[in-house]
PDB file of C-alpha atoms in Angstrom:
ATOM      1  CA  UNK A   1      80.487  79.867  39.305  1.00 53.00           C
ATOM      2  CA  UNK A   2      83.793  81.782  39.458  1.00 49.00           C
ATOM      3  CA  UNK A   3      85.168  79.327  41.617  1.00 47.00           C
ATOM      4  CA  UNK A   4      84.145  76.485  39.433  1.00 44.00           C
ATOM      5  CA  UNK A   5      85.566  78.002  36.336  1.00 47.00           C
ATOM      6  CA  UNK A   6      89.067  78.567  38.093  1.00 46.00           C
ATOM      7  CA  UNK A   7      88.992  74.980  39.246  1.00 46.00           C
ATOM      8  CA  UNK A   8      88.114  73.733  35.733  1.00 47.00           C
ATOM      9  CA  UNK A   9      90.959  75.881  34.194  1.00 45.00           C
ATOM     10  CA  UNK A  10      93.457  74.598  36.938  1.00 48.00           C
ATOM     11  CA  UNK A  11      92.553  70.971  35.650  1.00 45.00           C
ATOM     12  CA  UNK A  12      93.303  71.744  32.060  1.00 43.00           C
ATOM     13  CA  UNK A  13      96.970  71.065  32.399  1.00 45.00           C
ATOM     14  CA  UNK A  14      96.460  67.836  34.258  1.00 41.00           C
ATOM     15  CA  UNK A  15      94.160  66.576  31.717  1.00 46.00           C
ATOM     16  CA  UNK A  16      96.653  67.329  28.923  1.00 44.00           C
ATOM     17  CA  UNK A  17      99.524  65.751  30.647  1.00 44.00           C
ATOM     18  CA  UNK A  18      97.232  62.552  31.354  1.00 44.00           C
ATOM     19  CA  UNK A  19      96.402  62.486  27.735  1.00 44.00           C
ATOM     20  CA  UNK A  20      99.814  61.356  26.824  1.00 50.00           C
ATOM     21  CA  UNK A  21     103.312  62.648  25.458  1.00 53.00           C
ATOM     22  CA  UNK A  22     103.387  65.531  23.256  1.00 58.00           C
ATOM     23  CA  UNK A  23     105.511  63.892  20.567  1.00 72.00           C
ATOM     24  CA  UNK A  24     104.085  61.645  17.860  1.00 87.00           C
ATOM     25  CA  UNK A  25     104.401  58.200  18.737  1.00 93.00           C
ATOM     26  CA  UNK A  26     105.729  55.287  16.243  1.00 93.00           C
ATOM     27  CA  UNK A  27     103.490  52.731  14.953  1.00 95.00           C
ATOM     28  CA  UNK A  28     103.998  49.477  16.358  1.00 94.00           C
ATOM     29  CA  UNK A  29     101.799  47.826  13.773  1.00 93.00           C
ATOM     30  CA  UNK A  30     101.371  44.638  15.712  1.00 94.00           C
ATOM     31  CA  UNK A  31     100.059  41.268  14.403  1.00 95.00           C
ATOM     32  CA  UNK A  32      98.366  39.368  16.915  1.00 95.00           C
ATOM     33  CA  UNK A  33      98.081  36.506  14.356  1.00 94.00           C
ATOM     34  CA  UNK A  34     101.680  36.103  14.095  1.00 96.00           C
ATOM     35  CA  UNK A  35     102.404  33.641  16.391  1.00 96.00           C
ATOM     36  CA  UNK A  36     106.123  33.375  15.743  1.00 96.00           C
ATOM     37  CA  UNK A  37     106.318  36.992  16.620  1.00 97.00           C
ATOM     38  CA  UNK A  38     104.691  36.473  19.911  1.00 97.00           C
ATOM     39  CA  UNK A  39     106.838  33.818  20.716  1.00 97.00           C
ATOM     40  CA  UNK A  40     110.109  36.008  20.263  1.00 97.00           C
ATOM     41  CA  UNK A  41     108.425  38.725  21.976  1.00 97.00           C
ATOM     42  CA  UNK A  42     107.659  36.269  24.860  1.00 96.00           C
ATOM     43  CA  UNK A  43     111.223  35.199  25.038  1.00 95.00           C
ATOM     44  CA  UNK A  44     112.551  38.742  25.094  1.00 96.00           C
ATOM     45  CA  UNK A  45     109.953  39.447  28.102  1.00 96.00           C
ATOM     46  CA  UNK A  46     111.422  36.546  30.010  1.00 94.00           C
ATOM     47  CA  UNK A  47     115.100  37.742  29.118  1.00 94.00           C
ATOM     48  CA  UNK A  48     114.914  41.277  29.712  1.00 95.00           C
ATOM     49  CA  UNK A  49     111.731  42.227  31.528  1.00 94.00           C
ATOM     50  CA  UNK A  50     110.705  39.346  33.996  1.00 93.00           C
ATOM     51  CA  UNK A  51     113.429  40.105  36.637  1.00 91.00           C
ATOM     52  CA  UNK A  52     111.533  43.394  37.374  1.00 92.00           C
ATOM     53  CA  UNK A  53     107.947  43.116  35.888  1.00 94.00           C
ATOM     54  CA  UNK A  54     105.348  40.580  36.475  1.00 94.00           C
ATOM     55  CA  UNK A  55     102.335  39.409  34.496  1.00 95.00           C
ATOM     56  CA  UNK A  56     100.523  38.392  37.596  1.00 94.00           C
ATOM     57  CA  UNK A  57      97.307  38.298  35.744  1.00 95.00           C
ATOM     58  CA  UNK A  58      98.638  35.839  33.016  1.00 95.00           C
ATOM     59  CA  UNK A  59      99.271  32.234  33.254  1.00 94.00           C
ATOM     60  CA  UNK A  60     102.080  30.331  31.830  1.00 95.00           C
ATOM     61  CA  UNK A  61      99.830  27.467  30.650  1.00 94.00           C
ATOM     62  CA  UNK A  62      97.437  29.945  29.088  1.00 95.00           C
ATOM     63  CA  UNK A  63     100.277  31.394  27.218  1.00 96.00           C
ATOM     64  CA  UNK A  64     101.796  28.078  26.089  1.00 96.00           C
ATOM     65  CA  UNK A  65      98.177  27.167  24.743  1.00 95.00           C
ATOM     66  CA  UNK A  66      97.612  30.557  22.792  1.00 95.00           C
ATOM     67  CA  UNK A  67     101.131  30.647  21.176  1.00 95.00           C
ATOM     68  CA  UNK A  68     101.297  27.163  20.094  1.00 94.00           C
ATOM     69  CA  UNK A  69     104.072  25.960  22.550  1.00 94.00           C
ATOM     70  CA  UNK A  70     103.695  22.295  23.780  1.00 94.00           C
ATOM     71  CA  UNK A  71     103.401  22.492  27.687  1.00 92.00           C
ATOM     72  CA  UNK A  72     106.362  19.911  28.320  1.00 91.00           C
ATOM     73  CA  UNK A  73     108.441  22.257  25.883  1.00 91.00           C
ATOM     74  CA  UNK A  74     107.207  25.271  27.641  1.00 91.00           C
ATOM     75  CA  UNK A  75     108.003  23.943  31.153  1.00 91.00           C
ATOM     76  CA  UNK A  76     111.602  22.948  30.213  1.00 88.00           C
ATOM     77  CA  UNK A  77     112.563  25.944  28.010  1.00 88.00           C
ATOM     78  CA  UNK A  78     110.169  28.972  28.990  1.00 88.00           C
ATOM     79  CA  UNK A  79     109.790  28.578  32.776  1.00 87.00           C
ATOM     80  CA  UNK A  80     113.363  29.796  34.195  1.00 70.00           C
ATOM     81  CA  UNK A  81     112.096  29.990  37.603  1.00 68.00           C
ATOM     82  CA  UNK A  82     110.526  26.441  37.965  1.00 67.00           C
ATOM     83  CA  UNK A  83     106.796  27.421  38.619  1.00 77.00           C
ATOM     84  CA  UNK A  84     104.008  25.045  37.921  1.00 88.00           C
ATOM     85  CA  UNK A  85     102.522  25.511  34.349  1.00 91.00           C
ATOM     86  CA  UNK A  86      99.264  26.961  35.858  1.00 92.00           C
ATOM     87  CA  UNK A  87     101.239  29.519  38.000  1.00 93.00           C
ATOM     88  CA  UNK A  88     101.072  33.290  37.011  1.00 93.00           C
ATOM     89  CA  UNK A  89     104.034  34.922  35.420  1.00 94.00           C
ATOM     90  CA  UNK A  90     105.587  36.550  38.501  1.00 92.00           C
ATOM     91  CA  UNK A  91     108.835  37.193  40.029  1.00 90.00           C
ATOM     92  CA  UNK A  92     110.352  37.327  43.198  1.00 87.00           C
ATOM     93  CA  UNK A  93     111.462  41.176  43.588  1.00 89.00           C
ATOM     94  CA  UNK A  94     110.399  42.561  46.704  1.00 88.00           C
ATOM     95  CA  UNK A  95     108.235  45.681  46.479  1.00 86.00           C
ATOM     96  CA  UNK A  96     109.817  47.779  49.404  1.00 87.00           C
ATOM     97  CA  UNK A  97     113.315  47.376  48.113  1.00 87.00           C
ATOM     98  CA  UNK A  98     112.271  47.833  44.675  1.00 86.00           C
ATOM     99  CA  UNK A  99     110.510  51.042  45.339  1.00 87.00           C
ATOM    100  CA  UNK A 100     113.809  52.212  47.208  1.00 86.00           C
ATOM    101  CA  UNK A 101     116.084  51.428  44.285  1.00 83.00           C
ATOM    102  CA  UNK A 102     113.907  52.820  41.522  1.00 84.00           C
ATOM    103  CA  UNK A 103     111.794  55.371  43.262  1.00 83.00           C
ATOM    104  CA  UNK A 104     108.694  53.213  43.024  1.00 86.00           C
ATOM    105  CA  UNK A 105     108.032  49.591  42.435  1.00 88.00           C
ATOM    106  CA  UNK A 106     108.448  48.491  38.805  1.00 92.00           C
ATOM    107  CA  UNK A 107     104.568  48.205  37.555  1.00 93.00           C
ATOM    108  CA  UNK A 108     102.853  45.073  36.446  1.00 94.00           C
ATOM    109  CA  UNK A 109     102.806  44.771  32.749  1.00 96.00           C
ATOM    110  CA  UNK A 110      99.725  42.621  32.173  1.00 96.00           C
ATOM    111  CA  UNK A 111      97.489  45.471  31.286  1.00 95.00           C
ATOM    112  CA  UNK A 112     100.295  48.186  30.357  1.00 95.00           C
ATOM    113  CA  UNK A 113      99.576  48.009  26.538  1.00 95.00           C
ATOM    114  CA  UNK A 114      95.787  48.636  27.236  1.00 94.00           C
ATOM    115  CA  UNK A 115      96.416  51.238  29.699  1.00 94.00           C
ATOM    116  CA  UNK A 116      99.335  53.043  27.683  1.00 93.00           C
ATOM    117  CA  UNK A 117      98.756  51.675  24.117  1.00 95.00           C
ATOM    118  CA  UNK A 118     101.213  49.495  22.132  1.00 96.00           C
ATOM    119  CA  UNK A 119     102.438  52.601  20.211  1.00 97.00           C
ATOM    120  CA  UNK A 120     103.353  54.030  23.453  1.00 97.00           C
ATOM    121  CA  UNK A 121     105.414  51.229  24.725  1.00 97.00           C
ATOM    122  CA  UNK A 122     106.997  50.850  21.304  1.00 97.00           C
ATOM    123  CA  UNK A 123     108.004  54.677  20.994  1.00 97.00           C
ATOM    124  CA  UNK A 124     109.044  54.419  24.907  1.00 97.00           C
ATOM    125  CA  UNK A 125     111.287  51.424  24.413  1.00 97.00           C
ATOM    126  CA  UNK A 126     113.260  53.188  21.299  1.00 97.00           C
ATOM    127  CA  UNK A 127     113.494  56.691  22.765  1.00 96.00           C
ATOM    128  CA  UNK A 128     116.018  56.327  25.789  1.00 97.00           C
ATOM    129  CA  UNK A 129     118.795  58.864  25.691  1.00 96.00           C
ATOM    130  CA  UNK A 130     122.171  59.445  27.512  1.00 96.00           C
ATOM    131  CA  UNK A 131     121.508  61.878  30.728  1.00 95.00           C
ATOM    132  CA  UNK A 132     124.128  62.185  33.325  1.00 93.00           C
ATOM    133  CA  UNK A 133     121.977  63.903  35.737  1.00 93.00           C
ATOM    134  CA  UNK A 134     119.404  60.934  35.940  1.00 93.00           C
ATOM    135  CA  UNK A 135     120.337  58.059  38.684  1.00 90.00           C
ATOM    136  CA  UNK A 136     120.670  55.425  35.982  1.00 93.00           C
ATOM    137  CA  UNK A 137     122.321  57.752  33.371  1.00 94.00           C
ATOM    138  CA  UNK A 138     119.375  57.770  31.252  1.00 96.00           C
ATOM    139  CA  UNK A 139     116.216  59.695  30.279  1.00 96.00           C
ATOM    140  CA  UNK A 140     113.493  59.058  28.164  1.00 96.00           C
ATOM    141  CA  UNK A 141     111.797  61.204  25.333  1.00 94.00           C
ATOM    142  CA  UNK A 142     108.114  60.128  26.027  1.00 95.00           C
ATOM    143  CA  UNK A 143     108.477  59.716  29.989  1.00 94.00           C
ATOM    144  CA  UNK A 144     110.572  62.481  31.154  1.00 92.00           C
ATOM    145  CA  UNK A 145     112.653  61.785  34.262  1.00 92.00           C
ATOM    146  CA  UNK A 146     112.076  58.049  34.112  1.00 91.00           C
ATOM    147  CA  UNK A 147     113.140  55.875  36.900  1.00 89.00           C
ATOM    148  CA  UNK A 148     113.933  52.788  34.854  1.00 92.00           C
ATOM    149  CA  UNK A 149     117.468  51.924  33.544  1.00 93.00           C
ATOM    150  CA  UNK A 150     117.727  51.313  29.566  1.00 96.00           C
ATOM    151  CA  UNK A 151     117.931  47.446  30.198  1.00 95.00           C
ATOM    152  CA  UNK A 152     118.196  46.852  26.218  1.00 97.00           C
ATOM    153  CA  UNK A 153     120.899  49.466  25.856  1.00 96.00           C
ATOM    154  CA  UNK A 154     123.101  46.881  24.980  1.00 96.00           C
ATOM    155  CA  UNK A 155     120.985  45.658  22.049  1.00 97.00           C
ATOM    156  CA  UNK A 156     120.228  49.192  20.776  1.00 97.00           C
ATOM    157  CA  UNK A 157     123.255  51.106  21.599  1.00 96.00           C
ATOM    158  CA  UNK A 158     123.480  54.568  23.406  1.00 97.00           C
ATOM    159  CA  UNK A 159     121.455  57.850  21.997  1.00 96.00           C
ATOM    160  CA  UNK A 160     122.247  61.276  22.850  1.00 96.00           C
ATOM    161  CA  UNK A 161     119.784  64.516  22.499  1.00 94.00           C
ATOM    162  CA  UNK A 162     120.592  67.745  21.173  1.00 93.00           C
ATOM    163  CA  UNK A 163     119.315  71.347  22.275  1.00 89.00           C
ATOM    164  CA  UNK A 164     116.397  70.949  20.059  1.00 89.00           C
ATOM    165  CA  UNK A 165     115.337  67.895  21.490  1.00 88.00           C
ATOM    166  CA  UNK A 166     116.194  65.780  18.675  1.00 93.00           C
ATOM    167  CA  UNK A 167     117.635  62.222  19.374  1.00 95.00           C
ATOM    168  CA  UNK A 168     120.953  61.017  17.729  1.00 95.00           C
ATOM    169  CA  UNK A 169     121.284  57.641  16.056  1.00 95.00           C
ATOM    170  CA  UNK A 170     122.218  54.841  18.381  1.00 95.00           C
ATOM    171  CA  UNK A 171     125.614  53.976  18.740  1.00 95.00           C
ATOM    172  CA  UNK A 172     127.534  50.772  20.091  1.00 95.00           C
ATOM    173  CA  UNK A 173     124.799  48.367  20.188  1.00 94.00           C
ATOM    174  CA  UNK A 174     124.662  44.614  19.119  1.00 96.00           C
ATOM    175  CA  UNK A 175     121.747  45.310  16.730  1.00 97.00           C
ATOM    176  CA  UNK A 176     121.225  47.766  13.812  1.00 96.00           C
ATOM    177  CA  UNK A 177     118.342  50.115  14.000  1.00 95.00           C
ATOM    178  CA  UNK A 178     116.208  47.933  11.975  1.00 96.00           C
ATOM    179  CA  UNK A 179     117.092  44.821  14.075  1.00 97.00           C
ATOM    180  CA  UNK A 180     116.133  46.670  17.111  1.00 97.00           C
ATOM    181  CA  UNK A 181     112.769  47.927  16.127  1.00 97.00           C
ATOM    182  CA  UNK A 182     111.858  44.390  15.030  1.00 97.00           C
ATOM    183  CA  UNK A 183     112.887  43.353  18.218  1.00 98.00           C
ATOM    184  CA  UNK A 184     110.862  46.005  20.041  1.00 98.00           C
ATOM    185  CA  UNK A 185     107.931  45.430  17.951  1.00 98.00           C
ATOM    186  CA  UNK A 186     107.749  41.445  18.922  1.00 98.00           C
ATOM    187  CA  UNK A 187     108.014  42.476  22.609  1.00 98.00           C
ATOM    188  CA  UNK A 188     105.236  44.885  22.171  1.00 98.00           C
ATOM    189  CA  UNK A 189     103.150  42.725  20.326  1.00 97.00           C
ATOM    190  CA  UNK A 190     103.356  40.023  22.991  1.00 97.00           C
ATOM    191  CA  UNK A 191     102.626  42.817  25.747  1.00 97.00           C
ATOM    192  CA  UNK A 192      99.474  43.519  23.458  1.00 97.00           C
ATOM    193  CA  UNK A 193      98.290  39.867  23.604  1.00 97.00           C
ATOM    194  CA  UNK A 194      98.667  39.561  27.357  1.00 96.00           C
ATOM    195  CA  UNK A 195      96.527  42.423  27.886  1.00 95.00           C
ATOM    196  CA  UNK A 196      93.420  40.795  26.067  1.00 94.00           C
ATOM    197  CA  UNK A 197      94.554  37.140  25.094  1.00 93.00           C
ATOM    198  CA  UNK A 198      90.974  36.627  23.482  1.00 90.00           C
ATOM    199  CA  UNK A 199      91.311  39.825  21.608  1.00 87.00           C
ATOM    200  CA  UNK A 200      91.168  37.954  17.981  1.00 83.00           C
ATOM    201  CA  UNK A 201      88.310  35.815  19.197  1.00 86.00           C
ATOM    202  CA  UNK A 202      86.206  38.751  20.277  1.00 87.00           C
ATOM    203  CA  UNK A 203      86.635  40.556  17.032  1.00 83.00           C
ATOM    204  CA  UNK A 204      85.734  37.530  14.981  1.00 85.00           C
ATOM    205  CA  UNK A 205      82.599  37.159  17.210  1.00 87.00           C
ATOM    206  CA  UNK A 206      81.722  40.645  16.525  1.00 87.00           C
ATOM    207  CA  UNK A 207      81.309  40.222  12.967  1.00 87.00           C
ATOM    208  CA  UNK A 208      78.764  37.380  13.577  1.00 88.00           C
ATOM    209  CA  UNK A 209      76.870  39.528  16.058  1.00 91.00           C
ATOM    210  CA  UNK A 210      76.927  42.196  13.739  1.00 92.00           C
ATOM    211  CA  UNK A 211      75.566  40.048  10.974  1.00 91.00           C
ATOM    212  CA  UNK A 212      72.951  38.648  13.270  1.00 91.00           C
ATOM    213  CA  UNK A 213      71.742  42.294  14.010  1.00 91.00           C
ATOM    214  CA  UNK A 214      71.553  43.289  10.367  1.00 92.00           C
ATOM    215  CA  UNK A 215      69.673  40.099   9.960  1.00 93.00           C
ATOM    216  CA  UNK A 216      67.274  40.799  12.719  1.00 91.00           C
ATOM    217  CA  UNK A 217      66.773  44.393  11.728  1.00 91.00           C
ATOM    218  CA  UNK A 218      65.609  43.325   8.243  1.00 92.00           C
ATOM    219  CA  UNK A 219      63.199  40.672   9.771  1.00 89.00           C
ATOM    220  CA  UNK A 220      62.136  43.418  12.419  1.00 91.00           C
ATOM    221  CA  UNK A 221      61.349  45.899   9.632  1.00 89.00           C
ATOM    222  CA  UNK A 222      59.442  43.600   7.423  1.00 88.00           C
ATOM    223  CA  UNK A 223      57.176  42.409  10.538  1.00 88.00           C
ATOM    224  CA  UNK A 224      56.554  46.178  11.299  1.00 85.00           C
ATOM    225  CA  UNK A 225      55.378  46.584   7.656  1.00 84.00           C
ATOM    226  CA  UNK A 226      53.077  43.663   7.813  1.00 82.00           C
ATOM    227  CA  UNK A 227      51.625  44.829  11.114  1.00 82.00           C
ATOM    228  CA  UNK A 228      50.936  48.340   9.869  1.00 83.00           C
ATOM    229  CA  UNK A 229      49.452  47.406   6.466  1.00 80.00           C
ATOM    230  CA  UNK A 230      46.055  47.790   7.488  1.00 72.00           C
ATOM    231  CA  UNK A 231      46.550  51.041   9.261  1.00 71.00           C
ATOM    232  CA  UNK A 232      47.793  52.699   6.114  1.00 60.00           C
TER     233      UNK A 232
END
């Protein structure tokens, strides 16, 4: 019993770290029904993320159909690497070399929003700060010692952190803070969609299922009353 208690106590810090960052996460406030936002997020992903991060479980033509993009237009404007519409959204980065460059191969992002949560990704992309001790010169508030460069730094600008752990306002970016937050929100909205493309349909179907179960409950209750009438 003593050994069991010691083992449990030793696992508590690990469980706490796995639960997520200690800081409060910003709210992404995604809207999966906003197709224009999803299109902007898709375009941002292609321009800034696809070079390193694949969506190996998501197909181009499924994305086109869900986002209201004509397939011919999608092939011409949204497929820079020239795959077929039915292909998955992948890149050609070699994993072995990527692991040497970044310390580990960049993760696939298809299910990242479901694994981390949209709020986590939204906060993560907004809380990079300057750190000369890191290989790429940046660190992150919610992912300490991150191995990823701040690929959106030209848009957001540079942030610093003080001795109390407070982040400064970004300086030198091509976007205002409000514009950058909106940009990141669109990107996270798209990543949430990719994690479960039929999420809206699932939720809509859920209401019908609950309604059916309520009607079934009422009918079952009335039938039970009828069967037990003679007993009472």
